[in-house]
mmCIF file of C-alpha atoms in Angstrom:
data_model
loop_
_atom_site.group_PDB
_atom_site.id
_atom_site.type_symbol
_atom_site.label_atom_id
_atom_site.label_comp_id
_atom_site.label_asym_id
_atom_site.label_seq_id
_atom_site.Cartn_x
_atom_site.Cartn_y
_atom_site.Cartn_z
ATOM 1 C CA UNK A 938 -3.153 46.842 -43.510
ATOM 2 C CA UNK A 939 -4.782 44.001 -41.568
ATOM 3 C CA UNK A 940 -8.299 44.559 -40.366
ATOM 4 C CA UNK A 941 -8.995 45.278 -36.726
ATOM 5 C CA UNK A 942 -9.325 42.193 -34.555
ATOM 6 C CA UNK A 943 -12.788 41.134 -33.410
ATOM 7 C CA UNK A 944 -12.186 41.280 -29.679
ATOM 8 C CA UNK A 945 -15.413 39.465 -28.879
ATOM 9 C CA UNK A 946 -14.566 36.303 -30.759
ATOM 10 C CA UNK A 947 -10.777 36.017 -30.908
ATOM 11 C CA UNK A 948 -7.944 35.654 -28.462
ATOM 12 C CA UNK A 949 -4.308 36.603 -28.842
ATOM 13 C CA UNK A 950 -1.694 34.743 -26.811
ATOM 14 C CA UNK A 951 1.594 36.210 -25.602
ATOM 15 C CA UNK A 952 3.721 33.101 -25.206
ATOM 16 C CA UNK A 953 6.611 34.927 -23.530
ATOM 17 C CA UNK A 954 6.337 38.017 -21.337
ATOM 18 C CA UNK A 955 8.011 39.312 -18.196
ATOM 19 C CA UNK A 956 4.989 41.409 -17.241
ATOM 20 C CA UNK A 957 5.465 40.060 -13.718
ATOM 21 C CA UNK A 958 8.296 42.568 -13.253
ATOM 22 C CA UNK A 959 5.430 44.907 -12.321
ATOM 23 C CA UNK A 960 3.912 42.557 -9.741
ATOM 24 C CA UNK A 961 2.601 44.430 -6.714
ATOM 25 C CA UNK A 962 2.449 47.772 -8.538
ATOM 26 C CA UNK A 963 -0.405 49.653 -10.239
ATOM 27 C CA UNK A 964 1.476 49.237 -13.520
ATOM 28 C CA UNK A 965 0.581 45.554 -13.642
ATOM 29 C CA UNK A 966 -3.164 46.200 -13.572
ATOM 30 C CA UNK A 967 -2.799 48.997 -16.132
ATOM 31 C CA UNK A 968 -0.847 46.809 -18.531
ATOM 32 C CA UNK A 969 -3.180 43.847 -18.072
ATOM 33 C CA UNK A 970 -6.179 46.041 -18.851
ATOM 34 C CA UNK A 971 -4.519 47.258 -22.037
ATOM 35 C CA UNK A 972 -3.978 43.593 -22.950
ATOM 36 C CA UNK A 973 -7.651 42.821 -22.425
ATOM 37 C CA UNK A 974 -8.600 45.848 -24.523
ATOM 38 C CA UNK A 975 -6.604 44.333 -27.417
ATOM 39 C CA UNK A 976 -7.957 40.793 -27.031
ATOM 40 C CA UNK A 977 -4.747 39.516 -25.419
ATOM 41 C CA UNK A 978 -6.058 37.248 -22.681
ATOM 42 C CA UNK A 979 -3.436 34.485 -22.449
ATOM 43 C CA UNK A 980 0.051 35.327 -21.173
ATOM 44 C CA UNK A 981 2.852 32.884 -20.390
ATOM 45 C CA UNK A 982 5.415 34.037 -17.826
ATOM 46 C CA UNK A 983 9.008 32.722 -17.679
ATOM 47 C CA UNK A 984 11.086 33.532 -14.641
ATOM 48 C CA UNK A 985 14.807 34.185 -15.072
ATOM 49 C CA UNK A 986 16.319 33.385 -11.660
ATOM 50 C CA UNK A 987 15.428 32.465 -8.080
ATOM 51 C CA UNK A 988 14.339 35.970 -7.083
ATOM 52 C CA UNK A 989 11.878 36.303 -9.958
ATOM 53 C CA UNK A 990 10.014 33.073 -9.224
ATOM 54 C CA UNK A 991 7.684 34.528 -6.627
ATOM 55 C CA UNK A 992 6.915 37.568 -8.772
ATOM 56 C CA UNK A 993 5.724 35.141 -11.440
ATOM 57 C CA UNK A 994 3.407 33.396 -8.988
ATOM 58 C CA UNK A 995 2.192 36.665 -7.485
ATOM 59 C CA UNK A 996 1.106 37.713 -10.979
ATOM 60 C CA UNK A 997 -0.463 34.324 -11.689
ATOM 61 C CA UNK A 998 -2.386 34.513 -8.407
ATOM 62 C CA UNK A 999 -3.704 37.942 -9.386
ATOM 63 C CA UNK A 1000 -4.769 36.785 -12.880
ATOM 64 C CA UNK A 1001 -5.245 33.004 -12.655
ATOM 65 C CA UNK A 1002 -7.401 32.800 -15.776
ATOM 66 C CA UNK A 1003 -4.954 34.780 -17.906
ATOM 67 C CA UNK A 1004 -1.387 34.245 -16.675
ATOM 68 C CA UNK A 1005 0.427 30.919 -16.715
ATOM 69 C CA UNK A 1006 3.851 30.208 -15.160
ATOM 70 C CA UNK A 1007 6.961 28.543 -16.460
ATOM 71 C CA UNK A 1008 10.144 28.132 -14.450
ATOM 72 C CA UNK A 1009 13.802 27.739 -15.322
ATOM 73 C CA UNK A 1010 17.211 29.372 -15.087
ATOM 74 C CA UNK A 1011 18.018 31.983 -17.746
ATOM 75 C CA UNK A 1012 21.437 31.365 -19.331
ATOM 76 C CA UNK A 1013 22.642 34.857 -18.406
ATOM 77 C CA UNK A 1014 22.091 33.909 -14.768
ATOM 78 C CA UNK A 1015 24.059 30.668 -14.959
ATOM 79 C CA UNK A 1016 27.108 31.059 -12.732
ATOM 80 C CA UNK A 1017 29.610 28.696 -11.089
ATOM 81 C CA UNK A 1018 27.020 27.774 -8.429
ATOM 82 C CA UNK A 1019 24.352 26.894 -11.006
ATOM 83 C CA UNK A 1020 23.759 23.439 -9.548
ATOM 84 C CA UNK A 1021 22.695 24.963 -6.227
ATOM 85 C CA UNK A 1022 20.434 27.450 -8.006
ATOM 86 C CA UNK A 1023 18.891 24.701 -10.113
ATOM 87 C CA UNK A 1024 18.206 22.661 -6.982
ATOM 88 C CA UNK A 1025 16.268 25.585 -5.491
ATOM 89 C CA UNK A 1026 14.297 26.119 -8.698
ATOM 90 C CA UNK A 1027 13.529 22.397 -8.927
ATOM 91 C CA UNK A 1028 12.156 22.443 -5.379
ATOM 92 C CA UNK A 1029 9.735 25.193 -6.418
ATOM 93 C CA UNK A 1030 8.783 23.332 -9.581
ATOM 94 C CA UNK A 1031 7.906 20.272 -7.536
ATOM 95 C CA UNK A 1032 5.405 22.277 -5.458
ATOM 96 C CA UNK A 1033 3.772 24.260 -8.282
ATOM 97 C CA UNK A 1034 1.719 23.825 -11.429
ATOM 98 C CA UNK A 1035 3.794 25.077 -14.343
ATOM 99 C CA UNK A 1036 3.339 24.857 -18.100
ATOM 100 C CA UNK A 1037 6.936 24.861 -19.382
ATOM 101 C CA UNK A 1038 10.571 24.890 -18.346
ATOM 102 C CA UNK A 1039 11.991 28.254 -19.297
ATOM 103 C CA UNK A 1040 13.450 30.344 -20.231
ATOM 104 C CA UNK A 1041 16.539 28.241 -20.702
ATOM 105 C CA UNK A 1042 19.268 28.019 -23.309
ATOM 106 C CA UNK A 1043 22.581 29.599 -24.236
ATOM 107 C CA UNK A 1044 23.590 33.265 -24.511
ATOM 108 C CA UNK A 1045 27.052 34.126 -25.808
ATOM 109 C CA UNK A 1046 26.379 37.825 -26.338
ATOM 110 C CA UNK A 1047 27.273 38.893 -22.813
ATOM 111 C CA UNK A 1048 29.733 36.281 -21.555
ATOM 112 C CA UNK A 1049 31.327 33.454 -23.527
ATOM 113 C CA UNK A 1050 33.359 32.286 -20.534
ATOM 114 C CA UNK A 1051 30.331 30.615 -18.944
ATOM 115 C CA UNK A 1052 29.532 28.410 -21.956
ATOM 116 C CA UNK A 1053 30.327 25.103 -20.240
ATOM 117 C CA UNK A 1054 28.104 25.999 -17.283
ATOM 118 C CA UNK A 1055 25.348 27.167 -19.601
ATOM 119 C CA UNK A 1056 25.528 23.910 -21.531
ATOM 120 C CA UNK A 1057 25.321 21.905 -18.312
ATOM 121 C CA UNK A 1058 22.308 23.867 -17.049
ATOM 122 C CA UNK A 1059 20.605 23.606 -20.433
ATOM 123 C CA UNK A 1060 21.015 19.820 -20.587
ATOM 124 C CA UNK A 1061 19.770 19.382 -17.045
ATOM 125 C CA UNK A 1062 16.655 21.495 -17.516
ATOM 126 C CA UNK A 1063 15.799 19.839 -20.829
ATOM 127 C CA UNK A 1064 15.844 16.522 -18.973
ATOM 128 C CA UNK A 1065 13.487 17.948 -16.348
ATOM 129 C CA UNK A 1066 11.083 18.939 -19.102
ATOM 130 C CA UNK A 1067 11.210 15.525 -20.753
ATOM 131 C CA UNK A 1068 10.720 13.824 -17.400
ATOM 132 C CA UNK A 1069 7.636 15.958 -16.693
ATOM 133 C CA UNK A 1070 6.234 15.977 -20.215
ATOM 134 C CA UNK A 1071 6.635 19.747 -20.486
ATOM 135 C CA UNK A 1072 7.778 21.994 -23.332
ATOM 136 C CA UNK A 1073 10.873 24.155 -23.054
ATOM 137 C CA UNK A 1074 11.205 27.835 -23.908
ATOM 138 C CA UNK A 1075 14.612 28.377 -25.485
ATOM 139 C CA UNK A 1076 16.669 31.541 -25.168
ATOM 140 C CA UNK A 1077 19.310 31.680 -27.914
ATOM 141 C CA UNK A 1078 21.501 34.719 -28.478
ATOM 142 C CA UNK A 1079 24.538 34.491 -30.751
ATOM 143 C CA UNK A 1080 24.543 30.771 -30.003
ATOM 144 C CA UNK A 1081 22.571 28.910 -32.678
ATOM 145 C CA UNK A 1082 25.311 26.323 -33.244
ATOM 146 C CA UNK A 1083 25.734 25.692 -29.535
ATOM 147 C CA UNK A 1084 21.987 25.462 -28.899
ATOM 148 C CA UNK A 1085 21.440 23.086 -31.808
ATOM 149 C CA UNK A 1086 24.315 20.902 -30.596
ATOM 150 C CA UNK A 1087 22.598 20.453 -27.232
ATOM 151 C CA UNK A 1088 19.174 19.905 -28.792
ATOM 152 C CA UNK A 1089 20.490 17.302 -31.234
ATOM 153 C CA UNK A 1090 22.058 15.382 -28.372
ATOM 154 C CA UNK A 1091 18.806 15.472 -26.394
ATOM 155 C CA UNK A 1092 16.494 14.770 -29.317
ATOM 156 C CA UNK A 1093 13.709 12.240 -28.782
ATOM 157 C CA UNK A 1094 9.913 12.194 -28.951
ATOM 158 C CA UNK A 1095 9.697 14.021 -25.601
ATOM 159 C CA UNK A 1096 11.637 17.102 -26.758
ATOM 160 C CA UNK A 1097 9.433 19.997 -27.862
ATOM 161 C CA UNK A 1098 8.705 23.626 -27.133
ATOM 162 C CA UNK A 1099 9.262 27.130 -28.450
ATOM 163 C CA UNK A 1100 12.342 28.787 -29.899
ATOM 164 C CA UNK A 1101 11.732 32.045 -28.033
ATOM 165 C CA UNK A 1102 12.488 35.308 -29.841
ATOM 166 C CA UNK A 1103 13.483 33.523 -33.009
ATOM 167 C CA UNK A 1104 15.625 35.758 -35.226
ATOM 168 C CA UNK A 1105 17.478 33.186 -37.312
ATOM 169 C CA UNK A 1106 17.603 32.517 -41.034
ATOM 170 C CA UNK A 1107 15.371 30.162 -43.023
ATOM 171 C CA UNK A 1108 17.739 27.207 -42.655
ATOM 172 C CA UNK A 1109 17.829 27.671 -38.876
ATOM 173 C CA UNK A 1110 14.045 28.034 -38.793
ATOM 174 C CA UNK A 1111 13.555 24.701 -40.542
ATOM 175 C CA UNK A 1112 16.163 23.068 -38.336
ATOM 176 C CA UNK A 1113 14.335 24.238 -35.207
ATOM 177 C CA UNK A 1114 10.988 23.060 -36.601
ATOM 178 C CA UNK A 1115 12.433 19.652 -37.496
ATOM 179 C CA UNK A 1116 13.616 19.285 -33.905
ATOM 180 C CA UNK A 1117 10.043 19.724 -32.663
ATOM 181 C CA UNK A 1118 9.914 23.438 -31.967
ATOM 182 C CA UNK A 1119 7.594 26.258 -32.854
ATOM 183 C CA UNK A 1120 9.062 29.672 -33.569
ATOM 184 C CA UNK A 1121 8.311 32.450 -31.090
ATOM 185 C CA UNK A 1122 7.925 35.600 -33.170
ATOM 186 C CA UNK A 1123 7.993 39.020 -31.513
ATOM 187 C CA UNK A 1124 8.741 42.676 -32.100
ATOM 188 C CA UNK A 1125 11.829 42.045 -34.251
ATOM 189 C CA UNK A 1126 9.389 41.043 -37.014
ATOM 190 C CA UNK A 1127 8.437 44.721 -37.334
ATOM 191 C CA UNK A 1128 12.041 45.997 -37.643
ATOM 192 C CA UNK A 1129 12.701 47.058 -41.244
ATOM 193 C CA UNK A 1130 16.290 45.840 -41.527
ATOM 194 C CA UNK A 1131 16.008 42.671 -39.430
ATOM 195 C CA UNK A 1132 15.071 40.458 -42.369
ATOM 196 C CA UNK A 1133 12.826 38.305 -40.218
ATOM 197 C CA UNK A 1134 9.798 39.160 -42.339
ATOM 198 C CA UNK A 1135 11.325 37.392 -45.341
ATOM 199 C CA UNK A 1136 11.975 34.280 -43.241
ATOM 200 C CA UNK A 1137 8.525 34.220 -41.677
ATOM 201 C CA UNK A 1138 6.880 34.596 -45.078
ATOM 202 C CA UNK A 1139 8.292 31.168 -45.994
ATOM 203 C CA UNK A 1140 7.143 29.458 -42.789
ATOM 204 C CA UNK A 1141 3.763 27.764 -42.494
ATOM 205 C CA UNK A 1142 1.730 29.446 -39.766
ATOM 206 C CA UNK A 1143 1.269 26.112 -37.997
ATOM 207 C CA UNK A 1144 4.860 26.516 -36.798
ATOM 208 C CA UNK A 1145 4.473 30.040 -35.339
ATOM 209 C CA UNK A 1146 3.434 31.455 -31.991
ATOM 210 C CA UNK A 1147 3.466 35.100 -30.966
ATOM 211 C CA UNK A 1148 5.282 36.771 -28.092
ATOM 212 C CA UNK A 1149 6.495 40.140 -26.845
ATOM 213 C CA UNK A 1150 9.382 39.382 -24.434
ATOM 214 C CA UNK A 1151 8.117 42.496 -22.631
ATOM 215 C CA UNK A 1152 9.634 44.760 -21.390
ATOM 216 C CA UNK A 1153 12.248 44.128 -24.108
ATOM 217 C CA UNK A 1154 12.174 44.412 -27.919
ATOM 218 C CA UNK A 1155 9.162 46.666 -28.367
ATOM 219 C CA UNK A 1156 7.734 46.531 -31.886
ATOM 220 C CA UNK A 1157 7.383 49.451 -34.257
ATOM 221 C CA UNK A 1158 5.941 52.043 -33.547
ATOM 222 C CA UNK A 1159 7.319 51.735 -29.990
ATOM 223 C CA UNK A 1160 10.820 50.542 -30.846
ATOM 224 C CA UNK A 1161 13.364 51.714 -28.285
ATOM 225 C CA UNK A 1162 10.735 52.180 -25.582
ATOM 226 C CA UNK A 1163 9.600 49.810 -22.854
ATOM 227 C CA UNK A 1164 7.671 46.939 -24.372
ATOM 228 C CA UNK A 1165 4.447 45.565 -22.915
ATOM 229 C CA UNK A 1166 2.225 42.635 -23.715
ATOM 230 C CA UNK A 1167 -0.538 44.783 -25.202
ATOM 231 C CA UNK A 1168 1.867 45.597 -28.042
ATOM 232 C CA UNK A 1169 1.507 41.999 -29.211
ATOM 233 C CA UNK A 1170 -1.238 43.369 -31.425
ATOM 234 C CA UNK A 1171 1.372 45.071 -33.630
ATOM 235 C CA UNK A 1172 3.287 41.803 -34.071
ATOM 236 C CA UNK A 1173 0.075 40.024 -35.042
ATOM 237 C CA UNK A 1174 -0.778 42.841 -37.433
ATOM 238 C CA UNK A 1175 2.619 42.555 -39.143
ATOM 239 C CA UNK A 1176 2.289 38.780 -39.423
ATOM 240 C CA UNK A 1177 -1.176 39.235 -40.937
ATOM 241 C CA UNK A 1178 0.247 41.624 -43.535
ATOM 242 C CA UNK A 1179 3.087 39.250 -44.423
ATOM 243 C CA UNK A 1180 0.776 36.272 -44.888
ATOM 244 C CA UNK A 1181 -1.976 38.385 -46.442
ATOM 245 C CA UNK A 1182 -4.494 37.181 -43.922
ATOM 246 C CA UNK A 1183 -7.040 38.749 -41.573
ATOM 247 C CA UNK A 1184 -5.627 39.453 -38.134
ATOM 248 C CA UNK A 1185 -8.423 37.534 -36.418
ATOM 249 C CA UNK A 1186 -7.304 34.437 -38.351
ATOM 250 C CA UNK A 1187 -3.718 35.036 -37.209
ATOM 251 C CA UNK A 1188 -5.012 35.237 -33.626
ATOM 252 C CA UNK A 1189 -6.930 31.992 -34.039
ATOM 253 C CA UNK A 1190 -4.058 30.035 -35.571
ATOM 254 C CA UNK A 1191 -1.306 31.232 -33.234
ATOM 255 C CA UNK A 1192 -3.441 30.771 -30.126
ATOM 256 C CA UNK A 1193 -4.330 27.231 -31.192
ATOM 257 C CA UNK A 1194 -0.612 26.604 -31.718
ATOM 258 C CA UNK A 1195 0.073 27.824 -28.180
ATOM 259 C CA UNK A 1196 -2.544 25.403 -26.857
ATOM 260 C CA UNK A 1197 -0.769 22.532 -28.605
ATOM 261 C CA UNK A 1198 2.472 23.499 -26.866
ATOM 262 C CA UNK A 1199 1.263 24.397 -23.382
ATOM 263 C CA UNK A 1200 -1.749 22.029 -23.219
ATOM 264 C CA UNK A 1201 -3.985 24.821 -21.944
#
């Protein structure tokens, strides 16, 4: 097993967490303290819709040195009126300091009938990111072909970001990397039958960042329970085992990768 992290000298970064769902409750402070206890001191917060934007900023205001906002419209929340929703989100973006556009993308698990709207929203938000020099955080569920089609059409030197919750095969991993993306690796890495460990073993660590997607996709030994950002430690530990490397080195490399993406 990987050695314990040296909390005094290393920092772990959760590049994708919805910890802000607990904004305004004691649970937020409790979860943040557990993060600090595990050396997790950088957390990046994607909203999902209009209503969640202010929860993101409430959390950022409470932990300005640790929590960093990104804004976008989650594909599962793209409806017929998505242009109006995007206009509202863009207004908020124009008045705030954010570090990425996200999470955005395509999700065909829940509703395939909204694909055209999802594609339109995805294109539009990618163009915002390129205009502002920001990365994007991509949500892709049962939609690799559709996501890659959009990315290929938008490809230029300004397109970059993170393939959030990457669970694809090795070919898809290399395709994402070649398009300018790092792979966001979370709790699925610890699932025995997921096969993600075999993929990640073949990927240079310079292409990987860590995430939890809390409160979803809790890693082993908490699988099936509510996830939280402090559990990022178990993802880092698994990655350290796969690459036969000390966990403090994993923390160093993946945090430096996150700084390259988010510029902070």
